[in-house]
Each structure stands twice: as C-alpha cells, then as structure tokens.
CSV table of C-alpha atoms in Angstrom, one decimal:
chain,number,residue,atom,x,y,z
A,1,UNK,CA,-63.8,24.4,46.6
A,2,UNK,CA,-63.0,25.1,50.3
A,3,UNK,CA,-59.6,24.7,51.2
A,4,UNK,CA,-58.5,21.2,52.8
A,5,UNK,CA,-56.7,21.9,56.4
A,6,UNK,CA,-53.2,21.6,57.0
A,7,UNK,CA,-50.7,22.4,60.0
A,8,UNK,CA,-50.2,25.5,61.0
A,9,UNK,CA,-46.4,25.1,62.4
A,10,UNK,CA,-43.8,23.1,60.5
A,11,UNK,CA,-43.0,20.3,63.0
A,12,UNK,CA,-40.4,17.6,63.3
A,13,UNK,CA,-41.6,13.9,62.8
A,14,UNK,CA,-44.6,15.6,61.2
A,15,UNK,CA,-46.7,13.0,59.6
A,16,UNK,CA,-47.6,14.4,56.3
A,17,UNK,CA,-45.8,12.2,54.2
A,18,UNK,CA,-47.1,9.3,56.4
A,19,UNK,CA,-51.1,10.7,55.8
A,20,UNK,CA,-51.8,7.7,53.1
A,21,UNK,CA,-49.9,4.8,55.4
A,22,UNK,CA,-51.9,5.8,58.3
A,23,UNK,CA,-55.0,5.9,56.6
A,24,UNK,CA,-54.3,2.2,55.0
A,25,UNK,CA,-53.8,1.3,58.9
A,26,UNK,CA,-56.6,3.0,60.0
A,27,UNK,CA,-59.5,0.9,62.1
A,28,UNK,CA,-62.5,-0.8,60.2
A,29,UNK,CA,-64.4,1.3,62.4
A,30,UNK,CA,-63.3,4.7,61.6
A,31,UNK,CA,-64.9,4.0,58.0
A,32,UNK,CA,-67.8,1.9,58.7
A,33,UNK,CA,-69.4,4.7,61.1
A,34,UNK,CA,-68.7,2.2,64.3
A,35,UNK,CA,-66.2,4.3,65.7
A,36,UNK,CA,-67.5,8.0,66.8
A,37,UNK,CA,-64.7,9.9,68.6
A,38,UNK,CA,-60.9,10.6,67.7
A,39,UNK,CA,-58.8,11.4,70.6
A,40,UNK,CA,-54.9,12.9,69.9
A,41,UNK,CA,-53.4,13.3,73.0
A,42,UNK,CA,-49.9,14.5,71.7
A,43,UNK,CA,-51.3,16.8,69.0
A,44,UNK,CA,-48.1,18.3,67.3
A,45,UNK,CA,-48.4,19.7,64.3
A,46,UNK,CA,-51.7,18.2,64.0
A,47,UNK,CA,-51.6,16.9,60.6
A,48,UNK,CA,-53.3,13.5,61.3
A,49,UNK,CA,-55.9,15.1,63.0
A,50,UNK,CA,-56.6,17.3,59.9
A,51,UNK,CA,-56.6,14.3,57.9
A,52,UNK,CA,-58.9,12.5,59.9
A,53,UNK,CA,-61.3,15.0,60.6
A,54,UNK,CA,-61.8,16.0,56.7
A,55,UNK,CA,-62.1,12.3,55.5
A,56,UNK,CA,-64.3,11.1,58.3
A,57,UNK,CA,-65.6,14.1,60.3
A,58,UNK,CA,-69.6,12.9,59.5
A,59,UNK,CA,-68.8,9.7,60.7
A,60,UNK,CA,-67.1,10.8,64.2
A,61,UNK,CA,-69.0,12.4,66.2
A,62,UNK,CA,-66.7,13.8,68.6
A,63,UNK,CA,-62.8,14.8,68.4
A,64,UNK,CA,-60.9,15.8,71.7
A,65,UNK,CA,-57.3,16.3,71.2
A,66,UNK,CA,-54.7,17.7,73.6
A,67,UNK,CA,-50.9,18.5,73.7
A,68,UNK,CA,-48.5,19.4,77.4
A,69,UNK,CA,-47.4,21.9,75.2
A,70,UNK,CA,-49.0,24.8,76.5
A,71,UNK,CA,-48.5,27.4,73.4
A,72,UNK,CA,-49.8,25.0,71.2
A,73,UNK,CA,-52.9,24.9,72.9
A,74,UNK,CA,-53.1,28.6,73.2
A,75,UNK,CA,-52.4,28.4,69.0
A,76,UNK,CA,-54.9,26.3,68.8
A,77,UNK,CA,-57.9,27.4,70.7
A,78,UNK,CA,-57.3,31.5,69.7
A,79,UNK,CA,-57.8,29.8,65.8
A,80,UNK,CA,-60.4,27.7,67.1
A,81,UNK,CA,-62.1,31.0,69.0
A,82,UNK,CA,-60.3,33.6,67.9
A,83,UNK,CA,-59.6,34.0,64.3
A,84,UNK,CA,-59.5,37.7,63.7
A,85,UNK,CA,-57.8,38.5,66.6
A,86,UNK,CA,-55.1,36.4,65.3
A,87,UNK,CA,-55.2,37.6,61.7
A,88,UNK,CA,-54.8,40.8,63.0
A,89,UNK,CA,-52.0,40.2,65.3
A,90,UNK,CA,-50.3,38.7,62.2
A,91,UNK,CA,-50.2,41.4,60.1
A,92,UNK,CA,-48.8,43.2,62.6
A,93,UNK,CA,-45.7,41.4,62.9
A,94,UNK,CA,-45.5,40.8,58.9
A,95,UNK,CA,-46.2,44.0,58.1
A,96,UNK,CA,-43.1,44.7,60.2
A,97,UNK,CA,-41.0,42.3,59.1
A,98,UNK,CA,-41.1,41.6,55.7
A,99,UNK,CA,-40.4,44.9,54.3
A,100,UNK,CA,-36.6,44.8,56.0
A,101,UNK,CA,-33.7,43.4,53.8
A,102,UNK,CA,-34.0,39.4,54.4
A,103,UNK,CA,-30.8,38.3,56.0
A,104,UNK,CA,-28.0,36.3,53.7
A,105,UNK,CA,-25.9,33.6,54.5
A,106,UNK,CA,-23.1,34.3,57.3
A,107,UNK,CA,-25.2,37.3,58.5
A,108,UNK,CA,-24.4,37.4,62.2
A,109,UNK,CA,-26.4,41.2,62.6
A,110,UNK,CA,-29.5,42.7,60.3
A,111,UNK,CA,-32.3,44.0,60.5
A,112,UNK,CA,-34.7,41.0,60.3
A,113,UNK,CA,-32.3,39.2,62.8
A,114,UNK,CA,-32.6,42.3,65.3
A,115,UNK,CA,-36.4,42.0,64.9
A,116,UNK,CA,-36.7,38.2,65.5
A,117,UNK,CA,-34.4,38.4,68.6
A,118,UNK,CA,-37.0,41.0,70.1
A,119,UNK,CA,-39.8,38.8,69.5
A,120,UNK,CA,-38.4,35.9,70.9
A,121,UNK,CA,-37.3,37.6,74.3
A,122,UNK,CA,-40.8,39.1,74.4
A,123,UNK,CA,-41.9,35.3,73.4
A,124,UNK,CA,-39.7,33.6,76.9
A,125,UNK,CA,-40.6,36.6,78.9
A,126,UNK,CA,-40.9,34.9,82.3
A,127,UNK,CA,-43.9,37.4,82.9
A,128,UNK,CA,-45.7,35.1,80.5
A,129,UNK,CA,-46.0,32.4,83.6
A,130,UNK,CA,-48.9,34.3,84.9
A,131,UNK,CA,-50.4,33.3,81.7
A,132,UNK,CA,-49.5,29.9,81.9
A,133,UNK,CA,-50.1,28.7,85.2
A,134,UNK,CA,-52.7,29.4,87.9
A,135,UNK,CA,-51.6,30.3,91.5
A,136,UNK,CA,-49.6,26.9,92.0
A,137,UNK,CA,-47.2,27.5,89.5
A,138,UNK,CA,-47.3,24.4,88.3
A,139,UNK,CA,-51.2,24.0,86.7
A,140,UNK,CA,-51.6,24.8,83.3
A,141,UNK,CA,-54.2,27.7,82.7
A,142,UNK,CA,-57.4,26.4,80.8
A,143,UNK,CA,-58.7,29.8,79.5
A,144,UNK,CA,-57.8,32.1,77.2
A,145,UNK,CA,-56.5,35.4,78.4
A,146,UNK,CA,-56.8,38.9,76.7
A,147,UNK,CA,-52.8,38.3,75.3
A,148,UNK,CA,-53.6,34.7,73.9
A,149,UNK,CA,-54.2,36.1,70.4
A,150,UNK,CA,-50.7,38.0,70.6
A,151,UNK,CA,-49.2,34.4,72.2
A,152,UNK,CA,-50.4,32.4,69.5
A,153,UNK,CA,-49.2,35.0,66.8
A,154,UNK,CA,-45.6,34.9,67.9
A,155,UNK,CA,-45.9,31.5,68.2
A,156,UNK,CA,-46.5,31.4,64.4
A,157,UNK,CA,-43.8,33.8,63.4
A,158,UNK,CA,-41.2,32.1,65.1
A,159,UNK,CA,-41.9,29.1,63.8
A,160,UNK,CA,-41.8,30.2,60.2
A,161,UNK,CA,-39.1,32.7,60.5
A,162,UNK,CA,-36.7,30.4,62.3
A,163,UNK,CA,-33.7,28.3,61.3
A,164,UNK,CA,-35.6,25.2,59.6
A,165,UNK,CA,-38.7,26.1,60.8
A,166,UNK,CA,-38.0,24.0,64.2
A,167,UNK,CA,-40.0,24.3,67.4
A,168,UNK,CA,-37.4,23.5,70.1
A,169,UNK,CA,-37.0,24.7,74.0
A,170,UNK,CA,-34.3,24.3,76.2
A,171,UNK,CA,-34.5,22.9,79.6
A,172,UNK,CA,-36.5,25.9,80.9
A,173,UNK,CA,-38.9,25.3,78.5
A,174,UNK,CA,-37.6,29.0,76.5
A,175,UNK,CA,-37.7,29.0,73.0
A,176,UNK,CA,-33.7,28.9,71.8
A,177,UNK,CA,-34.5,28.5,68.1
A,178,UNK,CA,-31.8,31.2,66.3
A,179,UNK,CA,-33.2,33.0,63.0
A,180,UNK,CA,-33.8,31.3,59.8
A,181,UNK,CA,-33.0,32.8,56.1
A,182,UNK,CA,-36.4,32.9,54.7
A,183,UNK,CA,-36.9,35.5,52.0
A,184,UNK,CA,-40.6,35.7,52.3
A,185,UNK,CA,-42.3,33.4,54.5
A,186,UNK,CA,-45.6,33.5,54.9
A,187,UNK,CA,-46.5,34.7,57.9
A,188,UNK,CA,-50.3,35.2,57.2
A,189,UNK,CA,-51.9,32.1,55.5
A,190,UNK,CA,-55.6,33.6,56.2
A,191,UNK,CA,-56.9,30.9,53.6
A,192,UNK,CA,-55.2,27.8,55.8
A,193,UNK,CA,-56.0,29.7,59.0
A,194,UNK,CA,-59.6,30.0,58.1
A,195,UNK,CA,-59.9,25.9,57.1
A,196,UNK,CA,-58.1,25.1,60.4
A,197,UNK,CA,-60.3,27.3,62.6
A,198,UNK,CA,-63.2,25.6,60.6
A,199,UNK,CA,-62.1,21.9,61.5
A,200,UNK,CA,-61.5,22.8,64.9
A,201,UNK,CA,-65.3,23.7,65.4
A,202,UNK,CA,-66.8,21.7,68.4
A,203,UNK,CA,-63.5,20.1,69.2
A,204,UNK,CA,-62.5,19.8,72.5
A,205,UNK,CA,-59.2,21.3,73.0
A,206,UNK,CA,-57.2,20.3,76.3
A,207,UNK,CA,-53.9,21.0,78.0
A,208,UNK,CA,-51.2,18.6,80.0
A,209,UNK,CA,-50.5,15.0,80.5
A,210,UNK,CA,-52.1,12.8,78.1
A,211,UNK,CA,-52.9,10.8,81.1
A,212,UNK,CA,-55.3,13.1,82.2
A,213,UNK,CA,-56.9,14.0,78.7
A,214,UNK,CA,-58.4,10.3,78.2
A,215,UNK,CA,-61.0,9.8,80.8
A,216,UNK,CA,-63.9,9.5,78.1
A,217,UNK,CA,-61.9,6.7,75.9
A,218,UNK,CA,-64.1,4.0,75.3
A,219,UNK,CA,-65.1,1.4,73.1
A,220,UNK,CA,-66.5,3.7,70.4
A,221,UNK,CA,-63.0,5.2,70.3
A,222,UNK,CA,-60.0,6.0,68.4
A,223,UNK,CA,-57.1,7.1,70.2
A,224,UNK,CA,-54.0,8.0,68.2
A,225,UNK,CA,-50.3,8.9,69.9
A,226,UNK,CA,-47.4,10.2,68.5
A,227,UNK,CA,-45.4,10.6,71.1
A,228,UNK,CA,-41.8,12.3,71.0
A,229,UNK,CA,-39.8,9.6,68.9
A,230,UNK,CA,-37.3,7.3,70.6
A,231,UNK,CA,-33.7,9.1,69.5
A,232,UNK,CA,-31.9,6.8,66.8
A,233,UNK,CA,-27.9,6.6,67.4
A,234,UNK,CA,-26.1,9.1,65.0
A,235,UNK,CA,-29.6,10.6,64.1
A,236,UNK,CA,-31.1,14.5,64.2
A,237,UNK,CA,-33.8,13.2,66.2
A,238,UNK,CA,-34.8,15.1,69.5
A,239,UNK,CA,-37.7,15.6,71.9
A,240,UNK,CA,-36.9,19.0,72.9
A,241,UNK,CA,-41.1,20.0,72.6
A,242,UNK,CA,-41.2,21.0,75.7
A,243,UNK,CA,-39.3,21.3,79.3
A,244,UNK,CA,-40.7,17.8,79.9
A,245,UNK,CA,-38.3,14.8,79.8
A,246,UNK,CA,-39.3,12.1,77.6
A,247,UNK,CA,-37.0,9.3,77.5
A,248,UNK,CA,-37.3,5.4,77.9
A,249,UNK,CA,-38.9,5.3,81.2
A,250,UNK,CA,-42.0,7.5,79.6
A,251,UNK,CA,-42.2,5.1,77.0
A,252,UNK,CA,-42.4,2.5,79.2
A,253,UNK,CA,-45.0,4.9,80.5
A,254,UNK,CA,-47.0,5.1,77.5
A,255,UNK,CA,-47.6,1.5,76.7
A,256,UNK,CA,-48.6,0.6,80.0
A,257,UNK,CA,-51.5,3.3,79.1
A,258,UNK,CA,-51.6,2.2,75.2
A,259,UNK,CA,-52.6,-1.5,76.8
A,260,UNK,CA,-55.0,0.0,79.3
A,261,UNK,CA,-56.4,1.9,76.7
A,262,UNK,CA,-56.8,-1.6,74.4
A,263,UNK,CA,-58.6,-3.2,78.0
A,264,UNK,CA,-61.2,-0.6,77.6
A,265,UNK,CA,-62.3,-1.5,74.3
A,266,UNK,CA,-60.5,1.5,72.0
A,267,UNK,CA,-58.6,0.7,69.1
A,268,UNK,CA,-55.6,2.9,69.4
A,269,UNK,CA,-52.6,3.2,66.9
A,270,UNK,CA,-49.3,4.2,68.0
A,271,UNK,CA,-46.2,5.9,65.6
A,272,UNK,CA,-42.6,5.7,66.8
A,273,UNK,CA,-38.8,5.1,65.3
A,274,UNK,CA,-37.7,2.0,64.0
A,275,UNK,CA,-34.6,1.6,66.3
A,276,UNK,CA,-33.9,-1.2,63.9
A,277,UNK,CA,-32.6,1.3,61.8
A,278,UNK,CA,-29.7,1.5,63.0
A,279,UNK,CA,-29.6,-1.6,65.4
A,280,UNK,CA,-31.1,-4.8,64.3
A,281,UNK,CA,-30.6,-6.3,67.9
A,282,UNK,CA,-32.7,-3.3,69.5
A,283,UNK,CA,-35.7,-4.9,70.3
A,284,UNK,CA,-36.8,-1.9,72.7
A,285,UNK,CA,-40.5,-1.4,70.9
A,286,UNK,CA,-41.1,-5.2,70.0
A,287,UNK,CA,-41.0,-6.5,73.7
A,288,UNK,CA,-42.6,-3.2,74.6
A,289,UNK,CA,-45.8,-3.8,72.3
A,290,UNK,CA,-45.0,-7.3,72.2
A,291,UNK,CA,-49.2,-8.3,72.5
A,292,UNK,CA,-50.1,-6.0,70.2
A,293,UNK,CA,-49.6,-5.4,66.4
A,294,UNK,CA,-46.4,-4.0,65.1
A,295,UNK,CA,-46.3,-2.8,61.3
A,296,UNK,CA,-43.3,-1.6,60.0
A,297,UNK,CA,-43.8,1.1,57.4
A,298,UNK,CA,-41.0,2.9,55.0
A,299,UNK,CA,-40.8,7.2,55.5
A,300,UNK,CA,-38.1,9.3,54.4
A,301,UNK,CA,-36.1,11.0,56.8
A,302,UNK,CA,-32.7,12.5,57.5
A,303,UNK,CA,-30.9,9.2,58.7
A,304,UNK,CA,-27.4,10.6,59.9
A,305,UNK,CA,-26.2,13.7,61.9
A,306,UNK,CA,-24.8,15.3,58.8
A,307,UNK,CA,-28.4,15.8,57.2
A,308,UNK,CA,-27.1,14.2,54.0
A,309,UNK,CA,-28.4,10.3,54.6
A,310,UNK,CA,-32.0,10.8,53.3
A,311,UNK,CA,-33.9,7.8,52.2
A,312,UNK,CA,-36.3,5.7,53.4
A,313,UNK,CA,-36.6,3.9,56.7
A,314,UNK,CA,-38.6,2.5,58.7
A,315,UNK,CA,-40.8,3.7,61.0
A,316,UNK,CA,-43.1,1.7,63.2
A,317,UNK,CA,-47.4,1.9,63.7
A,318,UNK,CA,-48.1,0.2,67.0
A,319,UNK,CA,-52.0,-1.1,66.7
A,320,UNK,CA,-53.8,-3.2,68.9
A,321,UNK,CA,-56.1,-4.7,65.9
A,322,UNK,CA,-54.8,-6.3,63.1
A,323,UNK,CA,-55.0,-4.2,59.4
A,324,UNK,CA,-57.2,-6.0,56.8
C-alpha cells in the first residue's frame, strides 16, 4: 500500500494532532462532491493539505496553495518538479553528516556543529537574493532556478538537524535556528518524499501575499487559513516564519478578507489561539469573527514559557457555515 503523505518540515502550530477535528468541521461540500477546489494560502507545514488531498482528492478538482515564505515554495515546487534532484542533493549532505560523532549535551564545538554552521551561512548567503527576487528587489521569483534543488535540500536539513526542529528567521528574514542534538535524523525520507511529490501533482503552487493568491475563489471553493497564531501571554508562541510582521493589525487584515471571501460564496475555515486561554476577558477573535461561526476545539500544547504546562487548550476554527 502506497504511503499516505505527510509534512516534510516539522513546523510549529502544525496541525497534525488537529487532522480528525478539522475533518469533523469540514464543509458538507467537500464530501458530497459540491465543492471542487481547495485553496491554502498560508501553507506551512502543509499537513492539512495532505490530509485533504488523500481523503478527498477525486472529489476536488483543483488545489492551489501558496505560502510568503519563499523557501517553502522553492521546497515545494523542486518535490513537486524535481524529485531526484532533491534526493540527490540530500544524500549529499547526509552522507556528510551523519557519519561525524553526534553532538552531546553542553557541546558548544564538534564536528556536526561545525558542519551545520557552514550550511546555514551558505543557507542566509545574501547572494541567494538574486534567487529570490527579480530586478526590484522586492518581487518574489516564480521559477525555479538551476540551485533550487540545492535550496530546498538545505532547507530540509536544517530543519531536521536543528534545535527542536523549528523554522524561525530573525528580522532579516536569516535563518538563526542554533543546532539540535539529533543522533540520526533522517535527512532522506525518499518513501515520504516520493508520496508528497505525488500529491502535489497538478497543484498550483504560488508565492507572496495570500491576498494575491485568491483571485479564482469562488463558490465551488474551500479556502482554508492558518495564519501565524495570535501570541498567548506567558506562552512559546511566535510568528517568526518569515521577515514579515504579523501582529493584530494583520489579523484585522485577514478577516476583513475571510468575510469577503464568505461574500463570494466560499466556505472558508479559519484556525487560531484561544486567547481565552489565558484571558477570559480577551474577546479579540469573537468580535473579530463575530458574524461568523466560532468553534472552540481542545489541542495539546505547551501552555507556559517553561515548556512544562502541556495539556489541552483550546484552540479556535473560525467557519462561516455552521458544522452539522
């Protein structure tokens, strides 16, 4: 039996353990065959997507997801595309890598950590730009160049041989993640790679604003966000993706779009925190997405600075149709 996709980078506020609550709040019409294209504007790790597109991918015709996040496009149209090149590219660095001594609690030098450092400054090389952005320096690149394969790889490696496994950039948008303690992470998952590359056949695959990915939204559609989570007082939570702000007034942002999205016709479901978590007098969400449908659902995450709070909370599913 084929293997069932899953994501490719460990992300935080990945929704894995939240794959059977969004199903049960998924739209009558994703089931019934009324609804025939998916739209993820803020793709992530993409585990929703995955979901979606192996439990209902003869039903919906079309899938178009996006991300700002310029590397993870590049990640995910070189697996989409590019598959061996990738592989290859893989190997390379794991070859490389896991035969050194893995590094031990309190190691501040070693080996691995030498080798890590040198990928990540190749990684936030600034010559990379030329890859990123056409002549205006500002306008994300839409092809694939002949070093996307390597880009995508390092992407990968960093991600599973960093502290925690954490994608985070600093205000520069350079990757500041320091190196993890893995003893032998796997750094080639050819069987996952090879189901993700197949589930990403005829997708469309965009990069920037999520504004600008949504043009073909229509009454036919599902349109799912998960947006950088609203911070929670005395939390880990963070929305260091990339060099992009996104604070309250992009919220704000986002429903105004969520709501135009609902005047077209869509159904659209939206994830966020709970901040009545940690404030029952935080209203922020429920006068935000006050005409719409607010479900609260229980997820377990860290719940305090230290790490040592887990349980479960609440999180909230935004929907603009209510869930039989």
């Amino acid at each position: 039996m084929p293997a069932s996709p899953k994501p490719v980078l460990k992300w935080a506020g990945g929704k894995r353990q939240l794959l059977d609550v969004i199903d049960a709040h998924l739209p009558q019409g994703v089931r019934n065959g009324e609804i025939t294209r998916y739209h993820e504007p803020m793709i992530g790790g993409g585990a929703v997507f995955f979901h979606i597109k192996e439990k209902y991918g003869i039903s919906i015709e079309e899938y178009h997801i996006s991300d700002y996040n310029w590397d993870l496009f590049v990640m995910y149209r070189v697996i989409q595309s590019k598959l061996p090149e990738l592989i290859e590219e893989l190997r390379k660095l794991a070859d490389e890598y896991l035969p050194l001594p893995p590094t031990q609690k309190g190691d501040k030098d070693g080996a691995r950590i030498r080798m890590y450092k040198r990928i990540r400054t190749e990684y936030n090389d600034d010559n990379w730009d030329n890859d990123r952005y056409l002549s205006d320096g500002e306008s994300f690149r839409k092809r694939l160049g002949p070093r996307s394969a390597r880009r995508a790889a390092m992407t990968i490696f960093l991600n599973r041989t960093c502290f925690n496994g954490l994608y985070r950039v600093n205000s520069l948008g350079k990757f500041n993640v320091p190196h993890g303690r893995y003893a032998r992470p796997e750094i080639v998952d050819v069987e996952n790679l090879t189901a993700v590359s197949k589930a990403l056949k005829g997708v469309r695959i965009s990069v920037g604003s999520y504004v600008d990915n949504l043009a073909t939204v229509d009454n036919q559609s599902f349109v799912y966000f998960d947006p950088p989570y609203r911070p929670l007082p005395g939390t880990p939570s963070f929305t260091d993706y990339h060099k992009a702000a996104f604070g309250d007034n992009e919220q704000i942002e986002l429903a105004s779009m969520f709501t135009e999205l609902h005047e077209r016709g869509a159904k659209v479901m939206l994830s966020n925190s709970d901040p009545k978590n940690t404030d029952t007098d935080d209203n922020f969400f429920d006068e935000l997405y006050s005409q719409h449908h607010i479900n609260r659902v229980l997820a377990r995450r860290a719940i305090n600075s230290d790490g040592e709070g887990r349980g479960e909370i609440t999180e909230i599913l935004v929907t603009n149709y209510g869930v039989e």
